[in-house]
Amino acid sequence: MNNKFLKTVALSMVAVMGFLMAGCSDTAETAAETAETAAEGEFTTVTPGVLTMATNAFFPPYEYYEGEQIVGIDAEIAQAVADKLGLELVIQDVEFDSIIAGVQSGMYDIGCAGMTVTEERLQSVNFTTTYSTGIQSIIVREGSDITDIDTLIESGCMVGVQTGTTGDIYMTDEVGEDRMDRYNKGNDAVLALVNGVVDAVVIDNQPAQAFVAANEGLVILETPYTVEDYAMCVNKNNEALLNAINEALAELQADGTIDAIIETYIPSEEA
Ligand code: ARG
């Protein structure tokens, strides 16, 4: 467990180093190249004038439906970024599992989905600056014999997760393929827990709280599993867009907008 925690911290450092290195190579450029970079600084988007964001909108309070509209921390931060870049934000609700491939293949400009920065994902996409953190939590039914990650592993029980999430990746590692039950939506995994199809669900702590509040008879174990950084992913070939988003995020961080958005959805007395 500690291992994973350290890995996450190390990853954040890799991201920072990548950022610094990008800065260094800039200063090494000739004047002509710098001029060219400035021109490239004008980023492109999949649809001109639009920031196309892919998410999976069953992940409260980061993204969820209010009527027909997708709202939440990610939706609002992406909207604030789009405003800064002079773009219209269009949100597409897709399977979580398909977001990175879609960003890679140029279907979406960004993936913004409470997405954890991982070493493996960094092979496929770039990540912006982190704007929030999450913790993998374990949800069980009230009175369950599973009281922490060790009893979960020993119990031999079935574990429910959302396909392709870090919860999926970590738990597959811990308990093996045969004990995994994967769902396209986090709330479907929780429903399976309610119905006794699985005995534990591993999912990020904020949606975990929302799901437990919405379903009787469930509890979140006190022992969190691992801490993670959330960031938006961007196509590796679109560094101009990555830089522009990072600049916008820095401004939104500095003027308190991001904190205010998070506070709206996660009041600090609850955090
Ligand atoms: N943080 C986890 C991950 O990156 C889960 C994210 C799930 N997000 C969602 N919008 N359904 O793998």
XYZ file of N, CA and C and ligand atoms in Angstrom:
825
model
N 0.837 -1.206 0.000
C 0.000 0.000 0.000
C 0.868 1.252 0.000
N 1.794 1.279 0.953
C 2.707 2.393 1.045
C 3.425 2.605 -0.267
N 3.747 1.475 -0.826
C 4.397 1.459 -2.104
C 3.661 2.270 -3.144
N 2.338 2.021 -3.175
C 1.520 2.706 -4.179
C 1.465 4.191 -3.886
N 1.420 4.484 -2.588
C 1.371 5.887 -2.203
C 2.635 6.589 -2.699
N 3.774 5.929 -2.433
C 5.045 6.521 -2.847
C 5.099 6.671 -4.353
N 4.538 5.676 -5.037
C 4.547 5.700 -6.491
C 3.790 6.936 -6.987
N 2.674 7.215 -6.312
C 1.880 8.370 -6.714
C 2.669 9.654 -6.507
N 3.334 9.742 -5.358
C 4.123 10.938 -5.077
C 5.234 11.062 -6.108
N 5.880 9.925 -6.400
C 6.969 9.937 -7.372
C 6.458 10.395 -8.730
N 5.261 9.953 -9.065
C 4.681 10.330 -10.356
C 4.467 11.819 -10.449
N 3.995 12.410 -9.345
C 3.790 13.856 -9.346
C 5.121 14.533 -9.648
N 6.198 13.959 -9.068
C 7.501 14.563 -9.282
C 7.938 14.407 -10.730
N 7.616 13.264 -11.316
C 7.949 13.057 -12.727
C 7.242 14.110 -13.566
N 5.967 14.366 -13.226
C 5.200 15.351 -13.979
C 5.857 16.728 -13.863
N 6.269 17.066 -12.648
C 6.898 18.371 -12.435
C 8.211 18.449 -13.207
N 8.990 17.325 -13.154
C 10.261 17.323 -13.864
C 10.054 17.479 -15.360
N 9.038 16.814 -15.878
C 8.718 16.900 -17.304
C 8.449 18.348 -17.670
N 7.714 18.997 -16.804
C 7.335 20.383 -17.003
C 8.590 21.260 -17.033
N 9.470 21.016 -16.039
C 10.693 21.813 -15.956
C 11.570 21.570 -17.175
N 11.651 20.287 -17.575
C 12.499 19.964 -18.714
C 11.977 20.623 -19.980
N 10.663 20.662 -20.118
C 10.066 21.317 -21.284
C 10.524 22.774 -21.285
N 10.542 23.369 -20.088
C 10.987 24.750 -19.946
C 12.434 24.906 -20.376
N 13.314 23.966 -19.950
C 14.734 24.048 -20.253
C 14.985 24.023 -21.746
N 14.310 23.077 -22.432
C 14.593 22.934 -23.858
C 14.169 24.217 -24.577
N 13.163 24.896 -24.063
C 12.730 26.160 -24.664
C 13.874 27.168 -24.693
N 14.569 27.263 -23.522
C 15.602 28.290 -23.433
C 16.767 27.957 -24.350
N 16.917 26.685 -24.710
C 18.029 26.275 -25.559
C 17.738 26.552 -27.037
N 16.527 26.919 -27.318
C 16.175 27.111 -28.734
C 16.796 28.381 -29.313
N 16.985 28.364 -30.606
C 17.476 29.573 -31.280
C 16.321 30.561 -31.384
N 16.637 31.789 -31.730
C 15.600 32.820 -31.833
C 14.545 32.415 -32.859
N 15.045 31.843 -33.984
C 14.103 31.466 -35.044
C 13.128 30.414 -34.532
N 13.700 29.441 -33.810
C 12.851 28.367 -33.283
C 11.856 28.925 -32.267
N 12.314 29.908 -31.493
C 11.441 30.500 -30.490
C 10.250 31.168 -31.180
N 10.554 31.857 -32.283
C 9.481 32.530 -33.023
C 8.486 31.496 -33.519
N 9.042 30.383 -33.986
C 8.182 29.314 -34.497
C 7.307 28.751 -33.376
N 7.938 28.558 -32.189
C 7.192 28.039 -31.049
C 6.049 28.980 -30.696
N 6.340 30.295 -30.793
C 5.298 31.267 -30.457
C 4.111 31.087 -31.394
N 4.424 30.846 -32.684
C 3.331 30.638 -33.644
C 2.580 29.356 -33.283
N 3.358 28.310 -32.925
C 2.741 27.044 -32.529
C 1.939 27.213 -31.243
N 2.355 28.228 -30.463
C 1.671 28.534 -29.206
C 0.197 28.709 -29.433
N -0.169 29.025 -30.673
C -1.588 29.102 -30.976
C -2.069 27.677 -31.205
N -2.603 27.124 -30.137
C -3.010 25.724 -30.131
C -4.144 25.458 -31.116
N -4.279 24.193 -31.449
C -5.414 23.799 -32.280
C -6.345 22.930 -31.429
N -7.588 22.861 -31.816
C -8.530 21.960 -31.143
C -9.221 21.108 -32.210
N -9.813 20.019 -31.771
C -10.446 19.075 -32.701
C -11.458 19.810 -33.586
N -12.291 20.623 -32.972
C -13.230 21.483 -33.708
C -12.832 22.919 -33.385
N -12.510 23.718 -34.408
C -12.064 25.079 -34.132
C -13.076 25.844 -33.264
N -12.551 26.538 -32.272
C -13.411 27.355 -31.410
C -14.072 26.565 -30.286
N -13.831 25.243 -30.276
C -14.509 24.398 -29.283
C -13.466 23.606 -28.490
N -13.673 23.480 -27.184
C -12.860 22.569 -26.370
C -13.721 21.334 -26.128
N -13.353 20.235 -26.775
C -14.137 19.005 -26.646
C -13.584 18.167 -25.499
N -14.423 17.996 -24.492
C -14.002 17.274 -23.283
C -14.718 15.935 -23.214
N -13.946 14.874 -22.995
C -14.554 13.564 -22.777
C -14.561 13.275 -21.287
N -15.684 12.742 -20.819
C -15.766 12.351 -19.422
C -16.677 11.135 -19.318
N -16.795 10.597 -18.111
C -17.815 9.591 -17.853
C -18.632 10.139 -16.692
N -19.855 10.558 -16.991
C -20.596 11.441 -16.092
C -21.383 10.727 -14.997
N -20.796 9.701 -14.432
C -21.437 9.000 -13.307
C -20.430 8.942 -12.165
N -19.912 10.099 -11.823
C -18.796 10.184 -10.897
C -18.955 11.450 -10.044
N -20.036 11.483 -9.245
C -20.265 12.680 -8.430
C -19.196 12.833 -7.351
N -18.783 14.027 -6.938
C -19.266 15.324 -7.432
C -18.403 15.880 -8.567
N -17.592 15.044 -9.211
C -16.732 15.539 -10.289
C -17.505 15.703 -11.592
N -18.378 14.736 -11.885
C -19.264 14.869 -13.053
C -20.474 13.996 -12.849
N -21.634 14.605 -13.049
C -22.888 13.867 -12.917
C -23.978 14.675 -13.596
N -25.108 14.016 -13.839
C -26.213 14.684 -14.518
C -27.099 15.424 -13.529
N -27.436 16.652 -13.914
C -28.503 17.373 -13.240
C -29.510 17.606 -14.352
N -30.554 16.782 -14.402
C -31.435 16.788 -15.579
C -30.620 16.315 -16.773
N -30.636 17.131 -17.836
C -29.918 16.769 -19.061
C -28.468 17.245 -19.034
N -28.185 18.085 -18.051
C -26.900 18.774 -18.048
C -25.854 18.053 -17.200
N -24.618 18.022 -17.703
C -23.526 17.447 -16.911
C -22.897 18.567 -16.082
N -22.917 18.378 -14.768
C -22.366 19.384 -13.856
C -21.277 18.721 -13.013
N -20.667 19.504 -12.133
C -19.662 18.948 -11.226
C -18.344 19.701 -11.302
N -17.424 19.294 -10.448
C -16.135 19.980 -10.326
C -15.413 20.015 -11.676
N -15.322 18.863 -12.349
C -14.603 18.826 -13.631
C -15.286 19.699 -14.677
N -16.614 19.611 -14.730
C -17.365 20.389 -15.720
C -17.120 21.878 -15.499
N -17.095 22.299 -14.228
C -16.924 23.729 -13.943
C -15.491 24.195 -14.167
N -14.528 23.357 -13.784
C -13.132 23.763 -14.006
C -12.857 23.813 -15.513
N -13.347 22.813 -16.244
C -13.145 22.811 -17.703
C -13.824 24.019 -18.342
N -14.989 24.390 -17.828
C -15.688 25.573 -18.349
C -14.849 26.831 -18.113
N -14.274 26.938 -16.911
C -13.451 28.110 -16.586
C -12.207 28.142 -17.475
N -11.625 26.977 -17.745
C -10.457 26.902 -18.637
C -10.869 27.313 -20.052
N -11.982 26.764 -20.535
C -12.463 27.087 -21.885
C -12.706 28.592 -22.012
N -13.307 29.186 -20.984
C -13.556 30.633 -21.005
C -12.244 31.397 -21.168
N -11.234 30.983 -20.417
C -9.924 31.662 -20.494
C -9.318 31.526 -21.884
N -9.539 30.368 -22.520
C -8.942 30.132 -23.840
C -9.831 30.662 -24.964
N -10.958 31.243 -24.613
C -11.875 31.771 -25.624
C -12.542 30.671 -26.429
N -12.786 29.513 -25.791
C -13.389 28.375 -26.494
C -14.753 28.049 -25.895
N -15.586 27.431 -26.711
C -16.866 26.928 -26.206
C -16.609 25.513 -25.683
N -17.108 25.198 -24.495
C -16.889 23.852 -23.950
C -18.015 22.919 -24.403
N -17.615 21.784 -24.983
C -18.596 20.745 -25.314
C -18.182 19.478 -24.568
N -19.111 18.937 -23.759
C -18.787 17.750 -22.959
C -19.407 16.514 -23.595
N -18.603 15.489 -23.793
C -19.124 14.220 -24.303
C -19.023 13.164 -23.214
N -20.152 12.506 -22.955
C -20.209 11.469 -21.929
C -19.945 10.119 -22.593
N -18.799 9.519 -22.265
C -18.407 8.256 -22.910
C -17.984 7.258 -21.825
N -17.647 6.047 -22.239
C -17.167 5.098 -21.240
C -15.785 5.510 -20.758
N -15.557 5.399 -19.458
C -14.286 5.866 -18.891
C -13.108 5.224 -19.609
N -13.293 3.976 -19.879
C -12.303 3.139 -20.525
C -11.872 3.618 -21.909
N -12.703 4.458 -22.544
C -12.405 4.862 -23.922
C -11.853 6.283 -24.000
N -11.729 6.948 -22.861
C -11.339 8.364 -22.877
C -9.909 8.546 -23.404
N -8.974 7.776 -22.853
C -7.571 7.982 -23.246
C -7.365 7.665 -24.727
N -7.942 6.566 -25.189
C -7.803 6.207 -26.609
C -8.403 7.310 -27.488
N -9.511 7.883 -27.053
C -10.170 8.946 -27.825
C -9.346 10.224 -27.876
N -8.665 10.527 -26.775
C -7.789 11.711 -26.752
C -6.584 11.443 -27.653
N -6.080 10.215 -27.575
C -4.915 9.831 -28.382
C -5.219 9.889 -29.876
N -6.417 9.470 -30.236
C -6.741 9.384 -31.663
C -7.325 10.688 -32.191
N -7.408 11.709 -31.337
C -7.852 13.017 -31.825
C -9.360 13.183 -31.882
N -10.103 12.387 -31.129
C -11.557 12.590 -31.072
C -11.929 13.691 -30.081
N -11.170 13.762 -29.006
C -11.434 14.758 -27.953
C -10.152 15.542 -27.685
N -10.340 16.804 -27.264
C -9.172 17.609 -26.899
C -8.633 17.205 -25.537
N -9.562 17.014 -24.604
C -9.131 16.655 -23.248
C -9.999 15.530 -22.686
N -9.385 14.784 -21.791
C -10.147 13.879 -20.938
C -10.160 14.547 -19.582
N -11.341 14.748 -19.017
C -11.434 15.397 -17.711
C -12.480 14.611 -16.940
N -12.022 13.734 -16.057
C -12.935 12.733 -15.500
C -12.443 12.236 -14.144
N -12.005 13.177 -13.297
C -11.419 12.740 -12.032
C -10.332 11.727 -12.329
N -9.587 12.008 -13.389
C -8.639 11.006 -13.895
C -7.306 11.087 -13.158
N -6.878 9.952 -12.659
C -5.633 9.862 -11.907
C -4.435 9.831 -12.853
N -3.407 10.584 -12.493
C -2.153 10.547 -13.251
C -1.439 9.252 -12.881
N -1.195 8.401 -13.868
C -0.425 7.180 -13.593
C 0.709 7.065 -14.616
N 1.701 6.316 -14.222
C 2.864 6.112 -15.074
C 2.447 5.499 -16.410
N 1.560 4.517 -16.331
C 1.125 3.830 -17.534
C 0.377 4.771 -18.485
N -0.499 5.586 -17.940
C -1.259 6.521 -18.783
C -0.339 7.569 -19.400
N 0.728 7.923 -18.673
C 1.676 8.917 -19.201
C 2.398 8.420 -20.446
N 2.369 7.112 -20.689
C 2.936 6.571 -21.933
C 2.059 6.963 -23.120
N 0.773 7.176 -22.876
C -0.175 7.407 -23.972
C -0.600 8.861 -24.136
N -0.655 9.595 -23.039
C -1.151 10.983 -23.084
C -0.302 11.860 -22.153
N -0.428 13.173 -22.355
C 0.155 14.109 -21.390
C -0.900 14.460 -20.350
N -0.457 14.818 -19.175
C -1.382 15.293 -18.151
C -1.077 16.745 -17.810
N -2.145 17.504 -17.566
C -1.978 18.892 -17.125
C -1.529 18.895 -15.670
N -1.384 20.088 -15.130
C -1.136 20.261 -13.706
C -2.297 19.625 -12.938
N -1.975 19.072 -11.794
C -3.016 18.482 -10.945
C -3.915 19.573 -10.371
N -5.229 19.341 -10.374
C -6.132 20.349 -9.802
C -6.890 19.803 -8.598
N -6.728 18.502 -8.306
C -7.456 17.924 -7.175
C -6.822 16.574 -6.827
N -7.184 16.033 -5.682
C -6.673 14.707 -5.340
C -7.836 13.788 -4.980
N -7.582 12.503 -5.066
C -8.597 11.521 -4.688
C -7.949 10.426 -3.860
N -8.788 9.648 -3.208
C -8.303 8.525 -2.408
C -9.118 7.315 -2.839
N -8.463 6.182 -3.077
C -9.237 4.969 -3.368
C -9.822 4.458 -2.058
N -11.128 4.267 -2.044
C -11.802 3.805 -0.828
C -12.465 2.466 -1.079
N -12.747 1.788 0.018
C -13.422 0.493 -0.063
C -14.825 0.651 0.513
N -15.841 0.298 -0.264
C -17.227 0.315 0.234
C -17.657 -1.136 0.461
N -18.303 -1.393 1.607
C -18.847 -2.732 1.900
C -20.262 -2.566 2.436
N -20.980 -3.699 2.589
C -22.291 -3.627 3.237
C -22.085 -3.510 4.750
N -23.018 -2.844 5.404
C -22.952 -2.712 6.867
C -22.817 -4.089 7.492
N -21.963 -4.210 8.510
C -21.803 -5.485 9.213
C -20.911 -6.466 8.494
N -20.294 -6.053 7.408
C -19.423 -6.958 6.638
C -18.196 -7.382 7.463
N -17.699 -8.576 7.170
C -16.472 -9.052 7.822
C -15.246 -8.356 7.247
N -15.430 -7.711 6.118
C -14.299 -7.008 5.497
C -14.136 -5.671 6.205
N -12.977 -5.499 6.839
C -12.777 -4.285 7.638
C -11.618 -3.437 7.133
N -10.813 -3.993 6.250
C -9.704 -3.229 5.654
C -9.205 -3.987 4.422
N -8.174 -3.457 3.802
C -7.694 -4.060 2.557
C -7.195 -5.488 2.791
N -6.601 -5.758 3.954
C -6.070 -7.107 4.203
C -7.198 -8.130 4.335
N -8.250 -7.768 5.097
C -9.361 -8.723 5.224
C -10.079 -8.873 3.887
N -10.084 -7.794 3.098
C -10.690 -7.897 1.762
C -9.921 -8.927 0.928
N -8.606 -8.822 0.947
C -7.779 -9.731 0.146
C -7.969 -11.178 0.639
N -7.944 -11.359 1.974
C -8.053 -12.713 2.544
C -9.435 -13.325 2.361
N -10.473 -12.473 2.294
C -11.855 -12.982 2.310
C -12.205 -13.861 1.103
N -11.482 -13.660 0.006
C -11.811 -14.414 -1.202
C -13.049 -13.880 -1.910
N -13.544 -12.724 -1.482
C -14.805 -12.180 -2.021
C -14.623 -11.616 -3.430
N -15.759 -11.341 -4.087
C -15.760 -10.673 -5.386
C -15.669 -9.161 -5.154
N -14.907 -8.500 -6.013
C -14.705 -7.060 -5.878
C -15.275 -6.357 -7.112
N -16.090 -5.337 -6.873
C -16.674 -4.567 -7.973
C -15.899 -3.280 -8.207
N -15.685 -2.948 -9.478
C -14.959 -1.716 -9.832
C -15.540 -1.148 -11.121
N -15.167 0.099 -11.437
C -15.478 0.640 -12.757
C -14.327 0.270 -13.687
N -14.687 -0.255 -14.864
C -13.695 -0.758 -15.823
C -12.625 0.282 -16.153
N -11.382 -0.141 -16.047
C -10.268 0.688 -16.510
C -9.827 1.755 -15.527
N -10.472 1.819 -14.362
C -10.069 2.821 -13.371
C -8.870 2.316 -12.578
N -8.299 3.210 -11.790
C -7.181 2.787 -10.950
C -7.649 1.755 -9.928
N -8.897 1.885 -9.469
C -9.454 0.875 -8.558
C -9.387 -0.502 -9.206
N -9.737 -0.568 -10.487
C -9.690 -1.800 -11.268
C -8.241 -2.308 -11.351
N -7.351 -1.420 -11.727
C -5.951 -1.817 -11.935
C -5.330 -2.333 -10.626
N -5.520 -1.578 -9.547
C -4.918 -1.972 -8.260
C -5.515 -3.271 -7.744
N -6.842 -3.389 -7.814
C -7.484 -4.563 -7.228
C -7.193 -5.819 -8.031
N -7.109 -5.689 -9.346
C -6.769 -6.851 -10.164
C -5.399 -7.371 -9.729
N -4.523 -6.415 -9.454
C -3.199 -6.727 -8.949
C -3.252 -7.450 -7.603
N -4.143 -7.004 -6.734
C -4.205 -7.530 -5.367
C -4.912 -8.885 -5.287
N -6.064 -9.014 -5.984
C -6.882 -10.227 -5.778
C -6.949 -11.126 -7.003
N -6.467 -10.633 -8.145
C -6.460 -11.476 -9.353
C -7.764 -11.378 -10.129
N -7.616 -11.626 -11.404
C -8.673 -11.533 -12.398
C -9.995 -12.208 -11.979
N -9.889 -13.429 -11.409
C -11.081 -14.235 -11.133
C -12.013 -13.618 -10.105
N -11.478 -12.729 -9.295
C -12.310 -12.141 -8.243
C -12.811 -10.745 -8.609
N -12.608 -10.341 -9.873
C -12.996 -8.999 -10.288
C -14.327 -9.017 -11.031
N -15.180 -8.042 -10.703
C -16.415 -7.819 -11.452
C -16.383 -6.372 -11.923
N -16.335 -6.190 -13.251
C -16.143 -4.835 -13.789
C -17.442 -4.279 -14.349
N -17.663 -3.002 -14.111
C -18.883 -2.325 -14.561
C -18.498 -1.057 -15.316
N -19.363 -0.681 -16.292
C -19.071 0.529 -17.065
C -19.270 1.799 -16.258
N -20.155 1.725 -15.263
C -20.401 2.904 -14.430
C -20.138 2.533 -12.978
N -19.596 3.488 -12.232
C -19.320 3.257 -10.817
C -20.580 2.886 -10.060
N -21.705 3.553 -10.395
C -22.925 3.267 -9.628
C -23.469 1.870 -9.922
N -23.126 1.301 -11.074
C -23.544 -0.084 -11.339
C -22.768 -1.055 -10.445
N -21.506 -0.727 -10.176
C -20.714 -1.550 -9.255
C -21.337 -1.478 -7.860
N -21.767 -0.273 -7.476
C -22.373 -0.084 -6.148
C -23.701 -0.843 -6.062
N -24.458 -0.824 -7.151
C -25.723 -1.574 -7.193
C -25.462 -3.070 -6.998
N -24.397 -3.557 -7.608
C -24.026 -4.968 -7.461
C -23.676 -5.278 -6.010
N -23.113 -4.311 -5.317
C -22.789 -4.483 -3.894
C -24.085 -4.542 -3.077
N -24.999 -3.630 -3.387
C -26.289 -3.603 -2.689
C -26.999 -4.949 -2.875
N -26.919 -5.486 -4.093
C -27.636 -6.721 -4.416
C -26.866 -7.986 -4.055
N -25.700 -7.839 -3.453
C -24.950 -9.009 -3.001
C -24.195 -9.734 -4.101
N -24.083 -9.136 -5.280
C -23.332 -9.769 -6.374
C -21.829 -9.665 -6.096
N -21.426 -8.560 -5.507
C -20.032 -8.408 -5.046
C -20.082 -8.041 -3.561
N -18.954 -8.177 -2.885
C -18.923 -7.897 -1.438
C -18.141 -6.644 -1.087
N -17.488 -6.072 -2.069
C -16.761 -4.819 -1.838
C -16.659 -4.075 -3.160
N -16.631 -2.732 -3.074
C -16.386 -1.912 -4.254
C -15.215 -0.995 -3.934
N -14.273 -0.927 -4.860
C -13.138 -0.017 -4.667
C -13.287 1.107 -5.687
N -13.390 2.327 -5.149
C -13.675 3.496 -5.988
C -13.177 4.750 -5.272
N -13.023 5.831 -6.011
C -12.537 7.087 -5.425
C -13.467 7.562 -4.307
N -12.871 8.209 -3.291
C -13.629 8.500 -2.065
C -14.809 9.433 -2.243
N -14.707 10.421 -3.125
C -15.835 11.364 -3.236
C -17.068 10.711 -3.851
N -16.935 10.043 -5.012
C -18.104 9.301 -5.500
C -18.555 8.243 -4.492
N -17.606 7.631 -3.785
C -17.979 6.630 -2.772
C -18.951 7.247 -1.771
N -18.647 8.444 -1.314
C -19.527 9.096 -0.334
C -20.898 9.375 -0.925
N -20.899 9.831 -2.175
C -22.186 10.122 -2.824
C -23.004 8.836 -2.986
N -22.362 7.754 -3.380
C -23.075 6.493 -3.600
C -23.589 5.917 -2.277
N -22.789 6.040 -1.230
C -23.210 5.514 0.070
C -24.383 6.336 0.610
N -24.342 7.630 0.370
C -25.448 8.490 0.818
C -26.740 8.144 0.070
N -26.596 7.677 -1.178
C -27.780 7.409 -1.998
C -28.321 5.993 -1.825
N -27.582 5.126 -1.129
C -28.006 3.728 -0.972
C -27.960 3.329 0.502
N -29.027 2.722 0.992
C -29.065 2.270 2.391
C -28.124 1.095 2.606
N -27.595 0.998 3.809
C -26.916 -0.226 4.216
C -25.478 -0.381 3.751
N -24.866 0.719 3.294
C -23.467 0.627 2.852
C -22.577 1.494 3.736
N -21.334 1.086 3.889
C -20.367 1.910 4.633
C -19.036 1.963 3.884
N -18.329 3.070 4.116
C -16.983 3.216 3.557
C -16.013 2.860 4.674
N -15.077 1.975 4.398
C -14.100 1.602 5.433
C -13.197 2.792 5.750
N -12.834 2.852 7.024
C -12.038 3.984 7.512
C -10.644 3.995 6.902
N -10.181 2.797 6.512
C -8.797 2.728 6.049
C -8.731 2.982 4.553
N -8.365 4.198 4.171
C -8.256 4.498 2.751
C -7.148 3.676 2.121
N -7.240 3.487 0.833
C -6.354 2.555 0.169
C -5.129 3.242 -0.438
N -5.340 4.280 -1.223
C -4.185 4.973 -1.801
C -4.569 6.385 -2.240
N -3.645 7.306 -2.194
C -3.913 8.708 -2.554
C -3.450 8.971 -3.984
N -4.245 9.732 -4.741
C -3.932 9.949 -6.157
C -4.112 11.411 -6.561
N -3.432 11.798 -7.640
C -3.583 13.143 -8.209
C -4.501 13.102 -9.416
N -5.436 14.046 -9.486
C -6.320 14.157 -10.654
C -5.792 15.244 -11.596
N -5.822 14.961 -12.887
C -5.453 15.971 -13.890
C -6.216 15.688 -15.175
N -6.171 16.661 -16.101
C -6.804 16.455 -17.417
C -5.760 15.831 -18.332
N -6.176 14.938 -19.220
C -5.213 14.420 -20.185
C -5.411 15.081 -21.535
N -4.287 15.234 -22.243
C -4.246 15.937 -23.528
C -3.390 15.102 -24.478
N -3.700 15.172 -25.775
C -2.926 14.455 -26.786
C -1.444 14.857 -26.706
N -0.578 13.871 -26.800
C 0.867 14.122 -26.679
C 1.376 15.073 -27.756
N 0.694 15.131 -28.908
C 1.158 15.995 -29.992
C 0.630 17.412 -29.896
N -0.126 17.699 -28.864
C -0.709 19.044 -28.759
C -0.164 19.758 -27.520
N 1.148 19.990 -27.550
C 1.758 20.630 -26.383
C 1.303 22.055 -26.222
N 0.969 22.699 -27.339
C 0.500 24.091 -27.251
C -0.785 24.141 -26.429
N -1.662 23.176 -26.647
C -2.915 23.145 -25.876
C -2.625 22.811 -24.412
N -1.720 21.856 -24.207
C -1.340 21.497 -22.827
C -0.837 22.732 -22.081
N 0.058 23.492 -22.748
C 0.627 24.679 -22.102
C -0.444 25.730 -21.830
N -1.325 25.918 -22.806
C -2.384 26.926 -22.637
C -3.297 26.537 -21.474
N -3.627 25.247 -21.369
C -4.500 24.805 -20.271
C -3.771 24.968 -18.938
N -2.492 24.623 -18.923
C -1.726 24.763 -17.677
C -1.662 26.221 -17.229
N -1.516 27.121 -18.203
C -1.501 28.548 -17.862
C -2.848 28.963 -17.280
N -3.904 28.526 -17.931
C -5.253 28.857 -17.451
C -5.454 28.281 -16.046
N -5.032 27.030 -15.840
C -5.194 26.396 -14.515
C -4.414 27.162 -13.450
N -3.204 27.621 -13.814
C -2.388 28.372 -12.844
C -3.107 29.657 -12.438
N -3.698 30.334 -13.416
C -4.431 31.570 -13.106
C -5.650 31.272 -12.238
N -6.348 30.204 -12.579
C -7.564 29.847 -11.831
C -7.227 29.367 -10.421
N -6.037 28.826 -10.285
C -5.558 28.411 -8.966
C -5.204 29.660 -8.162
N -4.479 30.570 -8.819
C -3.993 31.776 -8.134
C -5.146 32.679 -7.682
N -6.187 32.789 -8.496
C -7.260 33.730 -8.114
C -8.365 33.049 -7.285
N -8.132 31.799 -6.904
C -9.069 31.138 -5.988
C -10.270 30.480 -6.656
N -10.341 30.538 -8.000
C -11.513 29.969 -8.690
C -11.619 28.456 -8.450
N -10.496 27.763 -8.580
C -10.537 26.302 -8.441
C -10.961 25.912 -7.026
N -10.375 26.574 -6.036
C -10.756 26.278 -4.643
C -12.245 26.531 -4.434
N -12.731 27.621 -5.008
C -14.148 27.967 -4.824
C -15.042 26.906 -5.471
N -14.646 26.416 -6.653
C -15.440 25.380 -7.328
C -15.460 24.110 -6.473
N -14.290 23.706 -5.996
C -14.213 22.476 -5.190
C -15.029 22.640 -3.909
N -14.929 23.808 -3.301
C -15.658 24.087 -2.052
C -17.180 23.994 -2.275
N -17.646 24.396 -3.449
C -19.080 24.317 -3.742
C -19.565 22.870 -3.665
N -18.742 21.962 -4.193
C -19.168 20.557 -4.284
C -18.707 19.716 -3.103
N -17.592 20.122 -2.483
C -17.077 19.395 -1.316
C -16.818 20.413 -0.213
N -17.859 20.823 0.500
C -17.646 21.813 1.562
C -16.585 21.308 2.535
N -15.665 22.189 2.951
C -14.479 21.712 3.672
C -14.782 20.991 4.977
N -15.905 21.320 5.614
C -16.194 20.584 6.875
C -16.446 19.095 6.590
N -16.774 18.777 5.331
C -17.013 17.370 4.963
C -15.746 16.689 4.469
N -14.797 17.501 3.980
C -13.647 16.929 3.268
C -12.740 16.114 4.188
N -9.574 8.210 -10.495
C -9.902 6.985 -11.118
C -9.061 6.783 -12.350
O -8.529 7.692 -12.894
C -11.365 6.863 -11.470
C -11.905 7.914 -12.374
C -13.311 7.598 -12.881
N -13.884 8.751 -13.471
C -15.120 8.859 -13.982
N -15.495 10.012 -14.454
N -15.924 7.861 -14.028
O -8.906 5.716 -12.830
